[in-house]
CSV table of C-alpha atoms in Angstrom, one decimal:
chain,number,residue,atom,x,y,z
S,1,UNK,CA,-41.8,162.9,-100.5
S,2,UNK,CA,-44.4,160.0,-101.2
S,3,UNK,CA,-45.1,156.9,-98.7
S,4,UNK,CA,-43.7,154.7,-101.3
S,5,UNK,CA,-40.2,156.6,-101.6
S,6,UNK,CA,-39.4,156.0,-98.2
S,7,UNK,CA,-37.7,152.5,-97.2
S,8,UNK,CA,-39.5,150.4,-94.7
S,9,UNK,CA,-38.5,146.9,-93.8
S,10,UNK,CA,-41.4,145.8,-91.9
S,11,UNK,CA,-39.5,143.1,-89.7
S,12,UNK,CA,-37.3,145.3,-88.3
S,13,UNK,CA,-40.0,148.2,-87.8
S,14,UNK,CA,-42.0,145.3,-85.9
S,15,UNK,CA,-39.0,144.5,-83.4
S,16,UNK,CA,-38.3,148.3,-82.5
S,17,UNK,CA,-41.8,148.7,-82.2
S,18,UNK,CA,-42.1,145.5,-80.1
S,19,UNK,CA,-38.6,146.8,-78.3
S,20,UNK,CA,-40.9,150.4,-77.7
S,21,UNK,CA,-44.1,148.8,-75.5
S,22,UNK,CA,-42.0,146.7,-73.8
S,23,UNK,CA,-39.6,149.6,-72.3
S,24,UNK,CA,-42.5,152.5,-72.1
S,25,UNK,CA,-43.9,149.0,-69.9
S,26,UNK,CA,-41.3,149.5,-67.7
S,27,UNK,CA,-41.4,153.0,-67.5
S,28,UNK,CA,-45.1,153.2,-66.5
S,29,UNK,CA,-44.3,150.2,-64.2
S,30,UNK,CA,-41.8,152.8,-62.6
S,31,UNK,CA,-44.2,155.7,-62.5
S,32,UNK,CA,-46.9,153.7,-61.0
S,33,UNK,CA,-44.3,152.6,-57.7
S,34,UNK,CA,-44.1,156.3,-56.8
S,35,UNK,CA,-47.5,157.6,-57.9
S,36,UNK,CA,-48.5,157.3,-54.1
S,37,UNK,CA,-45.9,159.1,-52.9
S,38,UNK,CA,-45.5,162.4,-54.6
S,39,UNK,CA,-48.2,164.0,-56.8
S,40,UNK,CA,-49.4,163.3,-60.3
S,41,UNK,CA,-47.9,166.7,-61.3
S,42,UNK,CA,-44.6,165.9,-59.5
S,43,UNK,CA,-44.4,162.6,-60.9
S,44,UNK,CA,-45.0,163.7,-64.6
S,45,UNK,CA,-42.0,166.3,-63.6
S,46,UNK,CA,-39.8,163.5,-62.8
S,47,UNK,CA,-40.7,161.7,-66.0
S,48,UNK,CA,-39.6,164.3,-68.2
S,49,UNK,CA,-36.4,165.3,-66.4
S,50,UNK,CA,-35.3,161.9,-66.2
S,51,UNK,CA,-35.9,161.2,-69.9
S,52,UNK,CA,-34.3,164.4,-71.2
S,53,UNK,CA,-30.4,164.2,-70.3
S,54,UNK,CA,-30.7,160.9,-72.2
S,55,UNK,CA,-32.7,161.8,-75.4
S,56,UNK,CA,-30.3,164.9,-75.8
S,57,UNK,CA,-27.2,162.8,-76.0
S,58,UNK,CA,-29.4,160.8,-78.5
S,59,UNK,CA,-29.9,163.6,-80.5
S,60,UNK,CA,-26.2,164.6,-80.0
S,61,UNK,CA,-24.7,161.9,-81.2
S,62,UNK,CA,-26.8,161.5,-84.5
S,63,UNK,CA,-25.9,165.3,-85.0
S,64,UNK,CA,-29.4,166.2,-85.2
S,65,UNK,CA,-29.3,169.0,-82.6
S,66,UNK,CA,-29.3,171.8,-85.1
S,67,UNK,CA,-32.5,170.9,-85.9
S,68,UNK,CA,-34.2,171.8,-82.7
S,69,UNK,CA,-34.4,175.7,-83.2
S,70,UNK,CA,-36.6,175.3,-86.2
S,71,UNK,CA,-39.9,175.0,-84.8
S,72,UNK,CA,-43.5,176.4,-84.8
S,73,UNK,CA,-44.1,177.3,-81.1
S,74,UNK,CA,-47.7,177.8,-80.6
S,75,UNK,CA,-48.5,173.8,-81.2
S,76,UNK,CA,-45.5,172.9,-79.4
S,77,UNK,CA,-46.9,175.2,-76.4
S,78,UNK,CA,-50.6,173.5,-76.8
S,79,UNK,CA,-48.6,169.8,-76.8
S,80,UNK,CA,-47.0,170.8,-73.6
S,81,UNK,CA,-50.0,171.8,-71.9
S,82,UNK,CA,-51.4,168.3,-72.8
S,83,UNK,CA,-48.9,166.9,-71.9
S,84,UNK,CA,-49.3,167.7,-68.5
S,85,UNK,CA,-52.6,166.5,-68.5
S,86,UNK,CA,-52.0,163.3,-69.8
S,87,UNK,CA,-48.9,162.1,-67.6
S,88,UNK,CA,-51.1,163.4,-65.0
S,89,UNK,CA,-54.4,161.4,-65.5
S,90,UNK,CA,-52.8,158.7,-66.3
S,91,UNK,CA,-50.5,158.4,-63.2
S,92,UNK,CA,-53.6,159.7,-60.8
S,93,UNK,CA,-55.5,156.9,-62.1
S,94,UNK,CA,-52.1,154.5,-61.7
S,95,UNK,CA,-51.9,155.1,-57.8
S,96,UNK,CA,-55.6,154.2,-57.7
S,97,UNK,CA,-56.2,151.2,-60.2
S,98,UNK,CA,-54.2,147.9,-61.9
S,99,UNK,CA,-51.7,148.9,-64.3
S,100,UNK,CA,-53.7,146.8,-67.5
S,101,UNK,CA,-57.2,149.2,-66.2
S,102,UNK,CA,-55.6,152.1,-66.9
S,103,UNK,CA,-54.1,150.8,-70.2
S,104,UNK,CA,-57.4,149.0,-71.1
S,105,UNK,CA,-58.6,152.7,-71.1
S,106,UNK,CA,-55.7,154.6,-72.6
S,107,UNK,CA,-56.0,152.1,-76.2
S,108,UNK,CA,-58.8,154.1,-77.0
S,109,UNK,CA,-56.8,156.8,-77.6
S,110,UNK,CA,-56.2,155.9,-81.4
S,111,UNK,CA,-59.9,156.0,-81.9
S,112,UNK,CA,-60.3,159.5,-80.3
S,113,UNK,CA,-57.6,160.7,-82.7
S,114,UNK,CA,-59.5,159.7,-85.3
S,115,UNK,CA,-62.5,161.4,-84.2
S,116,UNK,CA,-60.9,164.4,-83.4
S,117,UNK,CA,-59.7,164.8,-87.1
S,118,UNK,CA,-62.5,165.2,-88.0
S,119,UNK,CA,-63.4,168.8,-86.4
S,120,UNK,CA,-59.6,169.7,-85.9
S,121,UNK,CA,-57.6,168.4,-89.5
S,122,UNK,CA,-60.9,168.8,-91.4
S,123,UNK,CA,-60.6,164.6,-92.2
S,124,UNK,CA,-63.4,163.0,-94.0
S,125,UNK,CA,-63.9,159.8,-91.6
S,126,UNK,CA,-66.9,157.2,-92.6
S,127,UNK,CA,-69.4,155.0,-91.5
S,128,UNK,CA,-67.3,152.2,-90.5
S,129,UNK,CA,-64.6,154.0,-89.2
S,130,UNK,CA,-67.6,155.7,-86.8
S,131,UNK,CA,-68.9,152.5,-86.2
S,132,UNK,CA,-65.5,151.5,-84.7
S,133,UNK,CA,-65.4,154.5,-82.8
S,134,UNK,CA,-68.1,154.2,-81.0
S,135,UNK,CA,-67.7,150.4,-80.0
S,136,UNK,CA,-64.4,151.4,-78.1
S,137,UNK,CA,-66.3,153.9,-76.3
S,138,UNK,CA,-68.9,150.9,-75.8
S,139,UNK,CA,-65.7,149.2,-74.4
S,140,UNK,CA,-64.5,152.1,-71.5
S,141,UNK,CA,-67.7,151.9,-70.4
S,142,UNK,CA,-67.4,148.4,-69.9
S,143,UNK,CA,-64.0,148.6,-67.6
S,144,UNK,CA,-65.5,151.8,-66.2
S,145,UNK,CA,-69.1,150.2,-65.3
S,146,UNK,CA,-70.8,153.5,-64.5
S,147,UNK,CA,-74.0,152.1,-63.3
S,148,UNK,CA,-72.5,150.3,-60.5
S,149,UNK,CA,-68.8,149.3,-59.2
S,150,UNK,CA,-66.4,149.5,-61.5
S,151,UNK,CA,-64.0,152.5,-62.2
S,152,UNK,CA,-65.6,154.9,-63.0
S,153,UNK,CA,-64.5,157.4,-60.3
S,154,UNK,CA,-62.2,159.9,-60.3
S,155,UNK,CA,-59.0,157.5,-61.1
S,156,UNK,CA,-61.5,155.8,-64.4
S,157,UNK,CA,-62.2,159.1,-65.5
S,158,UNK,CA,-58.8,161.0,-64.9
S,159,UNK,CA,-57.2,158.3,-67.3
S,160,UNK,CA,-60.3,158.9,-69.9
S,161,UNK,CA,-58.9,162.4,-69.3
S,162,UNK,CA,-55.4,161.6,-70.2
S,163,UNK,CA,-56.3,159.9,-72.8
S,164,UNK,CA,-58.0,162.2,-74.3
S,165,UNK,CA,-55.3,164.6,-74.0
S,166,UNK,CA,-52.5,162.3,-75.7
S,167,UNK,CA,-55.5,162.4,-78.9
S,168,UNK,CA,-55.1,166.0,-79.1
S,169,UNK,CA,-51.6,166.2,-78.8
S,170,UNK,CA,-51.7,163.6,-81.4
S,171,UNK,CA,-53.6,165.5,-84.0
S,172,UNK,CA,-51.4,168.6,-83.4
S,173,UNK,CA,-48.4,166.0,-84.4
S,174,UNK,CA,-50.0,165.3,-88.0
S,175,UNK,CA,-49.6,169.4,-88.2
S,176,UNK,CA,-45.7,169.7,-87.0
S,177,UNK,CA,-45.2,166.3,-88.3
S,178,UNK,CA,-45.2,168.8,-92.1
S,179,UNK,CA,-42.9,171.4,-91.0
S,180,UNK,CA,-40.7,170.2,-87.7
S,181,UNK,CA,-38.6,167.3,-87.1
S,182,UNK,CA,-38.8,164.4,-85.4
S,183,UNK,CA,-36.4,165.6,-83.0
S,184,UNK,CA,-37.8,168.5,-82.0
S,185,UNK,CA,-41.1,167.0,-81.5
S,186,UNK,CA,-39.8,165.0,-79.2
S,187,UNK,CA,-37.3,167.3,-77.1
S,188,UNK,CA,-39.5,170.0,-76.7
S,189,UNK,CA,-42.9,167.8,-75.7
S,190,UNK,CA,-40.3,167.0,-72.9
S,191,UNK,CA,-39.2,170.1,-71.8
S,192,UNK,CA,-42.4,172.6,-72.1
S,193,UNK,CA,-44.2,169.3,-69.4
S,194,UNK,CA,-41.8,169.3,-67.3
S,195,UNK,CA,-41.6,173.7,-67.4
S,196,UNK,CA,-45.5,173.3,-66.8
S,197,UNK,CA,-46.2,170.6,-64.7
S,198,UNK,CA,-43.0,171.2,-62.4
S,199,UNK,CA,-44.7,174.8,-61.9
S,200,UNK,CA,-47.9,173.0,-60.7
S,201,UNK,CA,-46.3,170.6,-58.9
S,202,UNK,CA,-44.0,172.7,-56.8
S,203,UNK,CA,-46.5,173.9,-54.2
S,204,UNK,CA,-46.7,170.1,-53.0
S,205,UNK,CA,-43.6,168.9,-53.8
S,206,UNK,CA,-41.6,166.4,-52.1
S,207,UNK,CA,-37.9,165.9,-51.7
S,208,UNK,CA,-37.3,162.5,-53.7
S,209,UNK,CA,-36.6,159.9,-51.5
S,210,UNK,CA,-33.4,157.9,-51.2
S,211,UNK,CA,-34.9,154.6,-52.1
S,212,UNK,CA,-36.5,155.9,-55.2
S,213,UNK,CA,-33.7,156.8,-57.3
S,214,UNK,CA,-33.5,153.9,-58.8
S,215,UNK,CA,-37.0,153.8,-60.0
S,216,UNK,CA,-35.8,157.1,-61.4
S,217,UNK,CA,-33.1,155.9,-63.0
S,218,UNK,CA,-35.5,153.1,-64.3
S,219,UNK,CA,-38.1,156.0,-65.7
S,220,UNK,CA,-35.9,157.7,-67.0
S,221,UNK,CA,-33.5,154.9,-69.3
S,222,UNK,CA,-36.8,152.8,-70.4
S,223,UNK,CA,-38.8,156.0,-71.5
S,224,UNK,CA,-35.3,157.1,-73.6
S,225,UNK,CA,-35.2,154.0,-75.3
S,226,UNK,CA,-39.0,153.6,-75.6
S,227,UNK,CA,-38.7,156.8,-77.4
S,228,UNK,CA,-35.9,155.9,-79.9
S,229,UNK,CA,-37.7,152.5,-80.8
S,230,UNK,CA,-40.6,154.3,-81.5
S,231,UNK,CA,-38.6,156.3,-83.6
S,232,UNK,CA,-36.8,153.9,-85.3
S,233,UNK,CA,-40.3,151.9,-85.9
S,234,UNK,CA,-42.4,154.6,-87.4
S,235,UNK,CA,-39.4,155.7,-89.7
S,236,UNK,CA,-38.5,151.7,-91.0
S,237,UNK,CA,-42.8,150.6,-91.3
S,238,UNK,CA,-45.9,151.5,-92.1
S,239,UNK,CA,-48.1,153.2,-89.4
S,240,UNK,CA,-50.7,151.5,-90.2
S,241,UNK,CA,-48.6,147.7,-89.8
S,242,UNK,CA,-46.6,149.0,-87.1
S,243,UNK,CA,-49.2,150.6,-84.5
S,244,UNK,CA,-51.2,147.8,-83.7
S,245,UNK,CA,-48.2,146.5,-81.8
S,246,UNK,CA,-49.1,149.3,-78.9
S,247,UNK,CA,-51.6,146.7,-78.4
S,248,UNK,CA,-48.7,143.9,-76.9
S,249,UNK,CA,-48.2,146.1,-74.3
S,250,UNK,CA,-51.3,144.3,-72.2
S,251,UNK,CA,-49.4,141.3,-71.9
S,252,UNK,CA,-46.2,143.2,-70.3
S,253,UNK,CA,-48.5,144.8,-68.1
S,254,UNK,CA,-50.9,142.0,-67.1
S,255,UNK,CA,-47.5,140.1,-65.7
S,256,UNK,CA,-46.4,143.4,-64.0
S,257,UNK,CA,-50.1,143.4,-62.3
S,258,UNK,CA,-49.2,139.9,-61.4
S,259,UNK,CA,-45.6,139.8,-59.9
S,260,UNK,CA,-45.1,142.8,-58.7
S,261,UNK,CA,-48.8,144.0,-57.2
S,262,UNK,CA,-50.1,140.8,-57.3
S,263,UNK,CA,-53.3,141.7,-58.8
S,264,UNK,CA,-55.3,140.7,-61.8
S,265,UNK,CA,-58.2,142.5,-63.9
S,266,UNK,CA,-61.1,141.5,-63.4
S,267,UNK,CA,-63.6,139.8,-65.8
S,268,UNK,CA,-65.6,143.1,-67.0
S,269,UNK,CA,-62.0,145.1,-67.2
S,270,UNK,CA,-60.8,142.3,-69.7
S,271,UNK,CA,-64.2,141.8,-71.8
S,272,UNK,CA,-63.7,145.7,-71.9
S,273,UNK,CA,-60.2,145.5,-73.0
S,274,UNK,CA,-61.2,143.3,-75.8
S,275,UNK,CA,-63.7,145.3,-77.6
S,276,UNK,CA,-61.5,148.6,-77.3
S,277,UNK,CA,-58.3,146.5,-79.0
S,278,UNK,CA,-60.5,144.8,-81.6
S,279,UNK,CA,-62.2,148.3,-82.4
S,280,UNK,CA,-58.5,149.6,-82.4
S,281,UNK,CA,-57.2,146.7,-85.0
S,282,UNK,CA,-60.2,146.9,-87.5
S,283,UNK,CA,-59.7,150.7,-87.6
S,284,UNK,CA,-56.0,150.5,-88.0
S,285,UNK,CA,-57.0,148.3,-91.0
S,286,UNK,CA,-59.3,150.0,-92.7
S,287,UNK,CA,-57.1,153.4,-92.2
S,288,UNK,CA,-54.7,150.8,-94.0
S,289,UNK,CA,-57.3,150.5,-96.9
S,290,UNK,CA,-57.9,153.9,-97.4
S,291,UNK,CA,-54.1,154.8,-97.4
S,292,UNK,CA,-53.5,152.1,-100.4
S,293,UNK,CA,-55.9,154.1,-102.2
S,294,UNK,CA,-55.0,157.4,-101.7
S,295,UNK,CA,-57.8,158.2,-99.4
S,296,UNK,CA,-55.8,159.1,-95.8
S,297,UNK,CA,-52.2,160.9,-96.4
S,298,UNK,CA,-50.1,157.8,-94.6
S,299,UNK,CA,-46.9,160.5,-94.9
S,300,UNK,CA,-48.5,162.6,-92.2
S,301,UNK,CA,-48.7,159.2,-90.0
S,302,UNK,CA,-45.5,157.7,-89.9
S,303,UNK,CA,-43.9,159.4,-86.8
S,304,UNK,CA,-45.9,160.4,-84.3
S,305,UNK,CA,-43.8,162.4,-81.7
S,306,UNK,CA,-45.4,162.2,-79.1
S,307,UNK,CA,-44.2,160.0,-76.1
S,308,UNK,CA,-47.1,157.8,-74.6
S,309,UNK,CA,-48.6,158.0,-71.2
């Protein structure tokens, strides 16, 4: 099926995508108020199972269930393995640094993926395009501040890490994307990280204490419906009008920084920030251009299964 025979109406792709950052906001929000008390692994464990009861009755009640069995196992094993990494770079950096730093980082993601198709997919990628690549990388190094005292310890570079691992499991989506559903993307990511990282996590693991059930409960209902309005936002728009919305999420998490943790970033973190998002916009545009003429395949983009960080 071609781009142009599936029906979009942009405005209401724009609110569920809008709908999406705001509740996987809240979710990271949650994952960030236990990150000091259990460990990354256990933490990206608790993610998934709290996620999963929730996205099955989802897929339960829109009878799409049956479409689970149907899948092509070795990339779904790779996206679970990187999955693990990801939850846990991000959420080791998370106990360590603002919620916005580590988001400031993880929006370079986009431009990794489209790096990484170049050696992985075999995806012809140009000058400009590079050019935006490297000026986000020119940005992490600007909210990491190797020479001197920004983040660029451990925490800095286990969210690079994570990031990088949400780019692979990206690419491998624009493979199952062509031959698995939605559904299964989504249900299985879920189940092989929390397998894999509740196997890691079990020789530190910590009974869950009583007053964090509801941050559970919180994880788990904002990263279910985070998941369906991404879903409902890549299948109603455009990738390429819809992504840049991910972007929006720096407001929610600024005023989380604020109110809850009372903290700020800094001047570097946010001149960082802005060079990654602007690299991020201008190569979401000119994948745009390229699309419109027939240049990138925009079917192989318009659901990308893979919950974020």
């Amino acid at each position: 099926m071609s781009a142009s025979a599936a029906p979009t109406n942009a405005r209401a792709a724009a609110l569920w995508m809008l709908f999406a950052v705001l509740a996987f906001a809240g979710m990271d929000a949650g994952m960030k108020w236990i990150a000091n008390d259990y460990s990354a692994f256990q933490v990206a464990t608790f993610r998934s199972l709290a996620t999963l009861p929730l996205i099955v009755g989802w897929l339960l009640l829109r009878g799409r269930a049956g479409t689970l069995l149907r899948i092509h196992w070795p990339l779904h094993l790779l996206r679970g393995v990187l999955g693990v990494g990801m939850i846990a770079g991000f959420v080791y950096g998370l106990a360590r640094m603002p919620l916005s730093t580590a988001y400031a980082i993880v929006f370079v993601s986009p431009l990794m993926v489209t790096a990484l198709a170049v050696p992985l997919l075999g995806e012809k990628v140009g000058p400009r395009r590079w050019t935006a690549i490297g000026l986000g990388v020119v940005g992490v190094l600007v909210v990491l501040r190797p020479t001197g005292e920004g983040m660029a310890t451990l925490a800095g570079l286990a969210v690079v890490g994570g990031a990088l691992c949400y780019a692979i499991a990206s690419v491998t989506v624009r493979k199952l994307a062509q031959r698995d559903s939605p559904e299964a993307l989504v249900f299985w990511f879920l189940v092989l990280m929390a397998v894999f990282a509740g196997a890691l996590a079990l020789p530190d693991w910590q009974p869950l204490q009583r007053e964090h059930w509801w941050v559970l409960a919180l994880i788990g209902v904002t990263g279910a419906l985070g998941q369906v309005g991404l879903t409902h936002a890549f299948r109603l728009g455009e990738a390429s009008q819809v992504a840049p919305l991910e972007y929006t999420a720096l407001v929610w998490v600024v005023l989380l920084d604020l109110f809850v943790w009372q903290v700020l970033p800094d001047g570097m973190t946010w001149l960082g920030a802005g060079i990654i998002v602007a690299s991020g916009l201008y190569m979401f545009r000119r994948e745009k251009v390229l699309s419109d003429a027939g240049t990138v395949d925009s079917e192989v983009k318009r659901l990308d299964g893979t919950p974020r960080p």
